mmCIF file of C-alpha atoms in Angstrom:
data_model
loop_
_atom_site.group_PDB
_atom_site.id
_atom_site.type_symbol
_atom_site.label_atom_id
_atom_site.label_comp_id
_atom_site.label_asym_id
_atom_site.label_seq_id
_atom_site.Cartn_x
_atom_site.Cartn_y
_atom_site.Cartn_z
ATOM 1 C CA MET B 27 111.908 89.143 116.572
ATOM 2 C CA ALA B 28 114.033 91.758 118.179
ATOM 3 C CA ASN B 29 113.494 94.171 115.322
ATOM 4 C CA ILE B 30 112.961 97.891 115.119
ATOM 5 C CA ALA B 31 109.159 97.527 115.381
ATOM 6 C CA VAL B 32 109.260 96.066 118.883
ATOM 7 C CA ALA B 33 111.928 98.486 120.057
ATOM 8 C CA ARG B 34 109.866 101.386 118.842
ATOM 9 C CA ILE B 35 106.596 100.201 120.326
ATOM 10 C CA LYS B 36 108.327 99.897 123.691
ATOM 11 C CA ARG B 37 109.532 103.490 123.407
ATOM 12 C CA GLU B 38 106.124 104.684 122.268
ATOM 13 C CA PHE B 39 104.510 103.040 125.251
ATOM 14 C CA LYS B 40 106.560 105.234 127.534
ATOM 15 C CA GLU B 41 105.549 108.277 125.487
ATOM 16 C CA VAL B 42 101.818 107.488 125.471
ATOM 17 C CA VAL B 43 101.773 106.671 129.156
ATOM 18 C CA LYS B 44 103.477 109.946 130.023
ATOM 19 C CA SER B 45 101.511 112.128 127.632
ATOM 20 C CA GLU B 46 99.048 114.597 129.062
ATOM 21 C CA GLU B 47 96.169 113.156 127.031
ATOM 22 C CA VAL B 48 96.454 109.984 129.081
ATOM 23 C CA ALA B 49 96.482 111.997 132.258
ATOM 24 C CA LYS B 50 93.174 113.489 131.141
ATOM 25 C CA CYS B 51 91.917 109.985 130.202
ATOM 26 C CA HIS B 52 91.429 110.955 126.549
ATOM 27 C CA ILE B 53 93.495 108.129 125.059
ATOM 28 C CA LYS B 54 94.945 104.893 126.339
ATOM 29 C CA VAL B 55 97.015 102.002 125.006
ATOM 30 C CA GLU B 56 97.279 98.545 126.528
ATOM 31 C CA LEU B 57 99.130 95.379 125.679
ATOM 32 C CA VAL B 58 97.067 92.373 124.657
ATOM 33 C CA ASP B 59 99.944 89.949 125.112
ATOM 34 C CA ASP B 60 103.710 90.125 125.552
ATOM 35 C CA SER B 61 104.509 90.222 121.844
ATOM 36 C CA PHE B 62 104.104 94.006 121.386
ATOM 37 C CA THR B 63 102.455 93.333 118.018
ATOM 38 C CA SER B 64 98.847 93.281 119.122
ATOM 39 C CA LEU B 65 97.568 96.210 121.147
ATOM 40 C CA ARG B 66 94.345 97.557 122.501
ATOM 41 C CA GLY B 67 93.669 101.278 122.122
ATOM 42 C CA GLU B 68 90.995 103.367 123.736
ATOM 43 C CA ILE B 69 89.757 106.834 122.836
ATOM 44 C CA LEU B 70 87.190 109.054 124.468
ATOM 45 C CA GLY B 71 84.452 110.505 122.266
ATOM 46 C CA PRO B 72 85.297 114.200 121.764
ATOM 47 C CA PRO B 73 83.049 116.850 123.339
ATOM 48 C CA ASP B 74 80.286 118.537 121.288
ATOM 49 C CA THR B 75 79.893 115.473 119.074
ATOM 50 C CA PRO B 76 77.342 112.624 119.133
ATOM 51 C CA TYR B 77 80.168 110.455 120.509
ATOM 52 C CA GLU B 78 80.746 112.671 123.575
ATOM 53 C CA GLY B 79 81.605 110.714 126.686
ATOM 54 C CA GLY B 80 81.714 107.334 124.926
ATOM 55 C CA THR B 81 84.667 104.979 125.256
ATOM 56 C CA PHE B 82 85.709 103.457 121.948
ATOM 57 C CA ILE B 83 87.959 100.392 121.921
ATOM 58 C CA LEU B 84 90.370 99.872 119.045
ATOM 59 C CA ASP B 85 92.264 96.840 117.845
ATOM 60 C CA ILE B 86 95.815 97.805 116.847
ATOM 61 C CA ARG B 87 98.057 95.386 114.936
ATOM 62 C CA ILE B 88 101.694 96.311 114.505
ATOM 63 C CA PRO B 89 103.185 94.987 111.244
ATOM 64 C CA GLU B 90 106.776 93.726 111.239
ATOM 65 C CA THR B 91 107.706 96.616 108.960
ATOM 66 C CA TYR B 92 106.468 99.213 111.470
ATOM 67 C CA PRO B 93 107.168 102.170 111.567
ATOM 68 C CA PHE B 94 107.794 102.164 107.818
ATOM 69 C CA ASN B 95 104.259 100.944 107.279
ATOM 70 C CA PRO B 96 101.223 102.051 109.275
ATOM 71 C CA PRO B 97 99.664 99.991 112.070
ATOM 72 C CA LYS B 98 96.427 98.215 111.199
ATOM 73 C CA VAL B 99 93.699 99.795 113.302
ATOM 74 C CA GLN B 100 90.000 99.040 113.492
ATOM 75 C CA PHE B 101 87.156 99.783 115.881
ATOM 76 C CA LEU B 102 86.037 96.955 118.138
ATOM 77 C CA THR B 103 83.279 99.140 119.563
ATOM 78 C CA LYS B 104 80.383 99.442 117.137
ATOM 79 C CA ILE B 105 80.068 102.993 115.887
ATOM 80 C CA TRP B 106 77.866 104.992 113.470
ATOM 81 C CA HIS B 107 80.263 107.187 111.497
ATOM 82 C CA PRO B 108 80.674 107.929 107.742
ATOM 83 C CA ASN B 109 84.351 106.907 107.706
ATOM 84 C CA ILE B 110 84.038 103.789 109.860
ATOM 85 C CA SER B 111 82.277 100.632 108.773
ATOM 86 C CA SER B 112 79.248 99.972 110.987
ATOM 87 C CA VAL B 113 79.695 96.255 110.218
ATOM 88 C CA THR B 114 83.430 95.568 110.544
ATOM 89 C CA GLY B 115 84.814 98.661 112.265
ATOM 90 C CA ALA B 116 87.261 99.221 109.388
ATOM 91 C CA ILE B 117 88.529 102.795 109.245
ATOM 92 C CA CYS B 118 88.984 104.998 106.183
ATOM 93 C CA LEU B 119 91.682 107.460 107.189
ATOM 94 C CA ASP B 120 94.481 108.608 104.893
ATOM 95 C CA ILE B 121 97.255 108.438 107.499
ATOM 96 C CA LEU B 122 96.497 104.752 108.054
ATOM 97 C CA LYS B 123 97.032 104.203 104.335
ATOM 98 C CA ASP B 124 99.125 106.185 101.856
ATOM 99 C CA GLN B 125 99.631 109.289 103.985
ATOM 100 C CA TRP B 126 101.389 107.397 106.772
ATOM 101 C CA ALA B 127 104.738 108.829 107.836
ATOM 102 C CA ALA B 128 107.359 107.013 109.878
ATOM 103 C CA ALA B 129 107.519 109.739 112.509
ATOM 104 C CA MET B 130 103.871 109.169 113.464
ATOM 105 C CA THR B 131 103.263 107.270 116.671
ATOM 106 C CA LEU B 132 100.472 105.419 118.415
ATOM 107 C CA ARG B 133 99.725 108.636 120.248
ATOM 108 C CA THR B 134 99.292 110.688 117.065
ATOM 109 C CA VAL B 135 97.224 107.913 115.466
ATOM 110 C CA LEU B 136 94.819 107.805 118.400
ATOM 111 C CA LEU B 137 94.565 111.607 118.454
ATOM 112 C CA SER B 138 93.910 111.586 114.697
ATOM 113 C CA LEU B 139 91.108 109.074 115.172
ATOM 114 C CA GLN B 140 89.650 111.266 117.876
ATOM 115 C CA ALA B 141 89.779 114.172 115.440
ATOM 116 C CA LEU B 142 88.093 111.998 112.810
ATOM 117 C CA LEU B 143 85.178 111.426 115.194
ATOM 118 C CA ALA B 144 84.834 115.192 115.557
ATOM 119 C CA ALA B 145 85.159 115.901 111.832
ATOM 120 C CA PRO B 146 83.733 113.197 109.532
ATOM 121 C CA GLU B 147 84.735 113.214 105.870
ATOM 122 C CA PRO B 148 81.558 112.115 104.027
ATOM 123 C CA ASP B 149 83.099 112.597 100.569
ATOM 124 C CA ASP B 150 85.604 109.818 101.240
ATOM 125 C CA PRO B 151 83.323 107.350 103.022
ATOM 126 C CA GLN B 152 83.922 103.884 104.371
ATOM 127 C CA ASP B 153 80.238 103.247 105.093
ATOM 128 C CA ALA B 154 78.165 104.606 102.186
ATOM 129 C CA VAL B 155 74.837 104.287 104.041
ATOM 130 C CA VAL B 156 76.054 106.368 106.966
ATOM 131 C CA ALA B 157 77.714 108.900 104.675
ATOM 132 C CA ARG B 158 74.462 109.415 102.732
ATOM 133 C CA GLN B 159 72.529 109.907 105.949
ATOM 134 C CA TYR B 160 75.158 112.360 107.193
ATOM 135 C CA LYS B 161 74.843 114.451 104.045
ATOM 136 C CA GLU B 162 71.085 114.263 103.510
ATOM 137 C CA THR B 163 69.581 114.176 107.017
ATOM 138 C CA SER B 164 72.212 115.347 109.437
ATOM 139 C CA ASP B 165 69.744 115.517 112.363
ATOM 140 C CA ILE B 166 68.876 111.840 112.056
ATOM 141 C CA PHE B 167 72.569 111.039 111.643
ATOM 142 C CA SER B 168 73.486 112.815 114.895
ATOM 143 C CA GLN B 169 70.707 111.098 116.824
ATOM 144 C CA THR B 170 71.600 107.704 115.386
ATOM 145 C CA ALA B 171 75.285 108.185 116.179
ATOM 146 C CA ARG B 172 74.387 109.242 119.727
ATOM 147 C CA HIS B 173 72.072 106.232 120.072
ATOM 148 C CA TRP B 174 74.865 103.870 118.978
ATOM 149 C CA ALA B 175 77.390 105.577 121.288
ATOM 150 C CA SER B 176 75.065 105.274 124.270
ATOM 151 C CA ASN B 177 74.387 101.587 123.582
ATOM 152 C CA TYR B 178 77.857 100.392 122.575
ATOM 153 C CA ALA B 179 80.337 102.922 124.005
ATOM 154 C CA SER B 180 78.450 103.688 127.232
ATOM 155 C CA ALA B 181 78.111 107.357 126.373
ATOM 156 C CA PRO B 182 75.840 109.185 128.857
ATOM 157 C CA HIS B 183 73.394 110.854 126.438
ATOM 158 C CA ARG B 184 70.574 108.497 125.397
ATOM 159 C CA GLU B 185 68.037 108.788 122.573
ATOM 160 C CA PRO B 186 64.841 107.459 124.263
ATOM 161 C CA VAL B 187 62.699 107.422 121.097
ATOM 162 C CA MET B 188 65.220 105.294 119.257
ATOM 163 C CA ASP B 189 65.760 103.047 122.280
ATOM 164 C CA ASP B 190 61.995 102.434 122.309
ATOM 165 C CA LYS B 191 61.892 101.518 118.628
ATOM 166 C CA VAL B 192 64.739 99.034 119.035
ATOM 167 C CA ALA B 193 62.990 97.586 122.107
ATOM 168 C CA GLN B 194 59.784 97.231 120.085
ATOM 169 C CA LEU B 195 61.483 95.128 117.417
ATOM 170 C CA LYS B 196 63.394 93.187 120.046
ATOM 171 C CA ASN B 197 60.117 92.283 121.759
ATOM 172 C CA MET B 198 58.844 90.975 118.431
ATOM 173 C CA GLY B 199 61.706 88.460 118.534
ATOM 174 C CA PHE B 200 64.293 90.186 116.368
ATOM 175 C CA ASP B 201 67.958 90.324 117.272
ATOM 176 C CA GLU B 202 68.692 93.645 118.963
ATOM 177 C CA HIS B 203 71.723 94.582 116.902
ATOM 178 C CA LYS B 204 70.087 93.562 113.599
ATOM 179 C CA ALA B 205 67.056 95.633 114.535
ATOM 180 C CA ARG B 206 69.256 98.616 115.332
ATOM 181 C CA VAL B 207 71.135 98.338 112.047
ATOM 182 C CA ALA B 208 67.903 98.031 110.034
ATOM 183 C CA LEU B 209 66.285 100.994 111.809
ATOM 184 C CA SER B 210 69.424 103.128 111.427
ATOM 185 C CA THR B 211 69.685 102.279 107.751
ATOM 186 C CA HIS B 212 66.025 103.140 107.062
ATOM 187 C CA ASN B 213 65.948 106.431 108.960
ATOM 188 C CA TRP B 214 64.075 104.835 111.891
ATOM 189 C CA ASP B 215 61.007 103.820 109.861
ATOM 190 C CA ILE B 216 59.845 100.654 111.692
ATOM 191 C CA GLU B 217 57.935 99.126 108.777
ATOM 192 C CA GLN B 218 60.784 99.555 106.306
ATOM 193 C CA ALA B 219 63.206 98.180 108.875
ATOM 194 C CA MET B 220 61.059 95.095 109.432
ATOM 195 C CA GLU B 221 60.763 94.485 105.701
ATOM 196 C CA ASN B 222 64.516 94.779 105.455
ATOM 197 C CA ILE B 223 65.135 92.220 108.216
ATOM 198 C CA LEU B 224 62.559 89.749 106.858
ATOM 199 C CA SER B 225 63.618 90.009 103.214
ATOM 200 C CA MET J 5 111.372 95.238 130.583
ATOM 201 C CA SER J 6 111.071 98.218 132.874
ATOM 202 C CA ALA J 7 109.047 99.829 130.118
ATOM 203 C CA THR J 8 106.609 96.945 130.162
ATOM 204 C CA ASP J 9 106.204 97.036 133.889
ATOM 205 C CA SER J 10 105.625 100.742 134.234
ATOM 206 C CA THR J 11 103.283 100.676 131.260
ATOM 207 C CA ALA J 12 101.173 97.888 132.584
ATOM 208 C CA GLY J 13 100.956 99.555 135.961
ATOM 209 C CA ALA J 14 100.051 102.988 134.663
ATOM 210 C CA SER J 15 97.598 101.930 131.983
ATOM 211 C CA GLY J 16 96.020 99.262 134.141
ATOM 212 C CA SER J 17 95.131 101.564 136.956
ATOM 213 C CA GLY J 18 95.039 104.774 134.947
ATOM 214 C CA GLY J 19 97.040 106.000 137.896
ATOM 215 C CA SER J 20 97.956 109.636 137.692
ATOM 216 C CA THR J 21 100.360 109.215 140.598
ATOM 217 C CA GLN J 22 102.510 106.676 138.815
ATOM 218 C CA GLY J 23 102.545 108.717 135.624
ATOM 219 C CA ALA J 24 103.500 111.815 137.561
ATOM 220 C CA SER J 25 106.316 110.147 139.464
ATOM 221 C CA GLY J 26 107.634 108.552 136.279
ATOM 222 C CA SER J 27 107.769 111.816 134.405
ATOM 223 C CA SER J 28 109.338 113.730 137.269
ATOM 224 C CA GLY J 29 112.021 111.067 137.642
ATOM 225 C CA ASP J 30 113.022 111.320 133.998
ATOM 226 C CA ALA J 31 112.503 115.046 133.727
ATOM 227 C CA PRO J 32 116.124 116.185 134.110
ATOM 228 C CA GLU J 33 117.504 114.007 131.307
ATOM 229 C CA GLN J 34 114.484 114.064 129.015
ATOM 230 C CA PRO J 35 114.959 117.457 127.299
ATOM 231 C CA ASP J 36 118.619 116.794 126.486
ATOM 232 C CA THR J 37 118.411 113.318 125.016
ATOM 233 C CA SER J 38 115.146 113.611 123.111
ATOM 234 C CA THR J 39 116.521 116.502 121.049
ATOM 235 C CA TYR J 40 118.953 114.121 119.356
ATOM 236 C CA GLU J 41 116.591 111.195 118.927
ATOM 237 C CA CYS J 42 115.996 109.784 115.469
ATOM 238 C CA ASN J 43 112.465 110.625 114.366
ATOM 239 C CA ILE J 44 111.951 107.080 113.110
ATOM 240 C CA CYS J 45 113.387 104.661 115.700
ATOM 241 C CA LEU J 46 113.076 107.205 118.557
ATOM 242 C CA ASP J 47 116.540 106.144 119.750
ATOM 243 C CA THR J 48 119.583 108.421 119.850
ATOM 244 C CA ALA J 49 120.486 108.945 116.201
ATOM 245 C CA ARG J 50 123.451 106.905 114.936
ATOM 246 C CA ASP J 51 125.100 107.733 111.599
ATOM 247 C CA ALA J 52 122.998 110.839 111.911
ATOM 248 C CA VAL J 53 121.739 112.702 108.898
ATOM 249 C CA ILE J 54 119.597 115.806 108.749
ATOM 250 C CA SER J 55 117.092 116.766 106.073
ATOM 251 C CA HIS J 56 116.908 120.195 104.488
ATOM 252 C CA CYS J 57 113.756 120.767 106.539
ATOM 253 C CA GLY J 58 115.883 120.216 109.657
ATOM 254 C CA HIS J 59 114.698 116.829 110.875
ATOM 255 C CA LEU J 60 117.154 114.368 112.368
ATOM 256 C CA PHE J 61 117.308 110.653 111.511
ATOM 257 C CA CYS J 62 119.593 107.660 111.694
ATOM 258 C CA TRP J 63 120.809 107.115 108.167
ATOM 259 C CA PRO J 64 119.792 103.406 108.134
ATOM 260 C CA CYS J 65 116.274 104.381 109.311
ATOM 261 C CA LEU J 66 115.845 107.126 106.720
ATOM 262 C CA HIS J 67 117.277 104.911 103.992
ATOM 263 C CA GLN J 68 114.725 102.225 104.783
ATOM 264 C CA TRP J 69 111.929 104.814 104.765
ATOM 265 C CA LEU J 70 113.008 106.075 101.338
ATOM 266 C CA GLU J 71 113.234 102.484 100.076
ATOM 267 C CA THR J 72 109.738 101.694 101.382
ATOM 268 C CA ARG J 73 108.131 104.412 99.249
ATOM 269 C CA PRO J 74 110.379 105.103 96.279
ATOM 270 C CA ASN J 75 107.585 106.934 94.470
ATOM 271 C CA ARG J 76 106.631 109.244 97.302
ATOM 272 C CA GLN J 77 109.760 110.369 99.089
ATOM 273 C CA VAL J 78 108.693 112.761 101.825
ATOM 274 C CA CYS J 79 110.103 113.766 105.176
ATOM 275 C CA PRO J 80 108.590 111.424 107.798
ATOM 276 C CA VAL J 81 107.987 114.388 110.091
ATOM 277 C CA CYS J 82 106.788 117.299 107.954
ATOM 278 C CA LYS J 83 106.199 115.592 104.583
ATOM 279 C CA ALA J 84 108.461 118.025 102.763
ATOM 280 C CA GLY J 85 110.139 116.674 99.653
ATOM 281 C CA ILE J 86 113.266 114.709 100.518
ATOM 282 C CA SER J 87 115.782 112.538 98.694
ATOM 283 C CA LYS J 88 119.015 110.660 99.195
ATOM 284 C CA ASP J 89 120.979 113.571 97.734
ATOM 285 C CA LYS J 90 119.273 116.166 99.883
ATOM 286 C CA VAL J 91 120.318 115.052 103.333
ATOM 287 C CA ILE J 92 123.381 116.222 105.200
ATOM 288 C CA PRO J 93 125.423 113.851 107.365
ATOM 289 C CA LEU J 94 126.296 115.095 110.831
ATOM 290 C CA TYR J 95 129.813 114.421 112.055
ATOM 291 C CA GLY J 96 130.122 115.031 115.788
ATOM 292 C CA ARG J 97 133.558 115.275 117.340
ATOM 293 C CA GLY J 98 133.147 112.395 119.740
ATOM 294 C CA SER J 99 131.423 110.118 117.269
ATOM 295 C CA THR J 100 134.213 109.606 114.742
ATOM 296 C CA ASP J 101 133.829 106.058 113.596
ATOM 297 C CA GLN J 102 136.821 103.809 113.374
ATOM 298 C CA LYS J 103 135.251 102.262 110.309
ATOM 299 C CA ASP J 104 134.887 104.051 107.044
ATOM 300 C CA PRO J 105 131.195 105.000 106.787
ATOM 301 C CA ARG J 106 131.225 103.844 103.175
ATOM 302 C CA ASP J 107 131.815 100.274 104.343
ATOM 303 C CA LYS J 108 128.442 100.310 105.993
ATOM 304 C CA VAL J 109 125.331 99.240 104.179
ATOM 305 C CA PRO J 110 123.705 101.434 103.086
ATOM 306 C CA PRO J 111 126.455 104.010 102.646
ATOM 307 C CA ARG J 112 125.710 107.349 104.167
ATOM 308 C CA PRO J 113 125.716 110.258 101.689
ATOM 309 C CA GLN J 114 128.805 112.389 101.688
ATOM 310 C CA GLY J 115 128.880 115.893 103.042
ATOM 311 C CA LEU J 116 128.782 118.691 100.526
ATOM 312 C CA ARG J 117 132.019 120.713 100.496
ATOM 313 C CA THR J 118 132.144 123.954 98.569
ATOM 314 C CA GLU J 119 135.452 125.761 98.088
ATOM 315 C CA PRO J 120 135.686 129.159 99.760
ATOM 316 C CA GLU J 121 135.124 132.030 97.339
ATOM 317 C CA ASN J 122 138.339 133.467 95.849
ATOM 318 C CA ASN J 123 138.192 137.238 95.688
ATOM 319 C CA ALA J 124 141.778 137.838 94.442
ATOM 320 C CA ASN J 125 141.999 139.143 90.851
ATOM 321 C CA PHE J 126 144.088 137.446 88.199
ATOM 322 C CA PRO J 127 147.332 139.325 87.612
ATOM 323 C CA GLY J 128 146.943 141.409 84.445
ATOM 324 C CA PHE J 129 148.369 139.773 81.380
ATOM 325 C CA GLY J 130 148.592 143.072 79.531
ATOM 326 C CA PHE J 131 147.349 141.747 76.221
ATOM 327 C CA GLY J 132 145.556 144.092 73.920
ATOM 328 C CA GLU J 133 145.877 147.089 76.127
ATOM 329 C CA GLY J 134 145.297 150.208 74.090
ATOM 330 C CA GLY J 135 143.449 148.336 71.334
ATOM 331 C CA PHE J 136 146.579 146.792 69.938
ATOM 332 C CA GLN J 137 147.029 143.293 68.532
ATOM 333 C CA PHE J 138 149.704 141.317 66.850
ATOM 334 C CA GLY J 139 149.310 139.406 63.657
ATOM 335 C CA ILE J 140 150.429 135.819 64.078
ATOM 336 C CA GLY J 141 151.785 133.760 61.212
ATOM 337 C CA ALA J 142 151.317 134.860 57.656
ATOM 338 C CA PHE J 143 148.159 136.900 58.035
ATOM 339 C CA PRO J 144 147.996 140.482 59.152
ATOM 340 C CA PHE J 145 145.426 140.047 61.887
ATOM 341 C CA GLY J 146 146.621 143.208 63.435
ATOM 342 C CA PHE J 147 145.297 145.120 60.463
ATOM 343 C CA PHE J 148 141.759 143.816 60.895
ATOM 344 C CA ALA J 149 141.868 143.909 64.638
ATOM 345 C CA THR J 150 142.769 147.555 64.775
ATOM 346 C CA THR J 151 140.415 148.479 61.959
ATOM 347 C CA PHE J 152 137.355 146.585 63.204
ATOM 348 C CA ASN J 153 137.938 147.026 66.908
ATOM 349 C CA PHE J 154 134.861 146.348 69.011
ATOM 350 C CA ASN J 155 136.665 147.744 72.012
ATOM 351 C CA ASN J 156 135.024 145.648 74.699
ATOM 352 C CA GLY J 157 135.821 147.191 77.999
ATOM 353 C CA ARG J 158 139.152 148.583 76.982
ATOM 354 C CA PRO J 159 140.122 152.264 76.903
ATOM 355 C CA PRO J 160 139.098 153.962 73.630
ATOM 356 C CA PRO J 161 141.740 154.482 70.960
ATOM 357 C CA PRO J 162 143.414 157.863 71.074
ATOM 358 C CA GLY J 163 141.879 160.514 68.847
ATOM 359 C CA PRO J 164 143.590 161.618 65.605
ATOM 360 C CA GLY J 165 146.229 164.290 65.926
ATOM 361 C CA THR J 166 147.648 163.180 69.282
ATOM 362 C CA GLN J 167 151.199 161.902 69.548
ATOM 363 C CA GLN J 168 150.069 158.410 70.528
ATOM 364 C CA HIS J 169 147.807 158.262 67.458
ATOM 365 C CA GLY J 170 150.742 159.102 65.231
ATOM 366 C CA GLU J 171 152.874 156.415 66.803
ATOM 367 C CA GLU J 172 150.123 153.852 66.431
ATOM 368 C CA GLN J 173 149.606 154.726 62.788
ATOM 369 C CA PHE J 174 153.331 154.344 62.228
ATOM 370 C CA LEU J 175 153.500 151.013 64.024
ATOM 371 C CA SER J 176 150.470 149.812 62.121
ATOM 372 C CA LYS J 177 152.222 150.599 58.859
ATOM 373 C CA VAL J 178 155.406 148.871 60.008
ATOM 374 C CA PHE J 179 153.507 145.710 60.848
ATOM 375 C CA LEU J 180 151.607 145.892 57.568
ATOM 376 C CA TRP J 181 154.930 146.042 55.715
ATOM 377 C CA VAL J 182 156.334 143.152 57.693
ATOM 378 C CA ALA J 183 153.247 141.110 56.866
ATOM 379 C CA MET J 184 153.482 142.012 53.177
ATOM 380 C CA MET J 185 157.133 141.000 53.120
ATOM 381 C CA CYS J 186 156.235 137.649 54.673
ATOM 382 C CA VAL J 187 153.602 137.052 52.021
ATOM 383 C CA VAL J 188 156.015 137.999 49.250
ATOM 384 C CA TRP J 189 158.716 135.766 50.728
ATOM 385 C CA LEU J 190 156.251 132.851 50.891
ATOM 386 C CA LEU J 191 155.272 133.406 47.231
ATOM 387 C CA ILE J 192 158.910 133.556 46.069
ATOM 388 C CA SER J 193 160.179 130.525 47.984
#
């Protein structure tokens, strides 16, 4: 499969590795295998956001028609964000769909995703629950997003109150992640969250 | 393969030293070559074309891009409107192909050649100067033409009383007579 997709990914690798963002450890791309069609991306949570300091891993699949069609990207790290599914990690971003342009590269895609973390677009949501929380109770959204980033992306800033609530449910025998999802969905009301898990 | 190796090394260790040495090694040639790289395949552009917005592509690459999205044809770099007819082929001196570019699939659009502007005036044909026309055939067009003269851009007819006016009146009468005689001759014969 010595097609244009592979040739281009090889060239892009050189570009990403040399770029100054990599030097500052903001973005990173790695090979998963030798095929150049399955890659592993990494972005750093941008400063002054709930994701600050977190490391988010991305699964990047290069289609055979690349660069004429966009790469398929999704988050492997669990994240609480209006435009990213908290269940599957699927991303709602126009440049990964109809606004893709052939001159875009892995580097610009990763930088765009970093920008998406800094500027959510709640009117075009991927995760409706998160988007509603973002619009209605932005404080709780920020804390929840920070809590998720500290637990899944090893971001430094913790949310002790939320950690305690998750620990409470975990001690009662619930699965930690299910407890976290239920609490996040019900604005950290323990009783509602428990009802939700048991129903 | 060298790409793979250097990539794996740099990304694996996150090593700033390797990245730095790599970039410094390529630094002298980088600015020159990358200027003429196709924006799609990132290789040096072959069968180069340039969009009106100034972005360089290989023609096969751009053609495939336009084919991929026939309903939304935009420049892959700046998303300006673009189409097959609105790109200009670049013909470098050293890159003259032995093959006719039209034999290639897909054919590259032709360059647009406009003729240089011609500023020389047509030599004057001298018709109708002085508001004067001949009748052709049987009908005395001259009569109408001189009587109902709209005088577009030509010098005005001389005023009555001047010598030229007299001559014109005389000539007008002569031609009127000639026309009458033609009509009479046609009626008789």
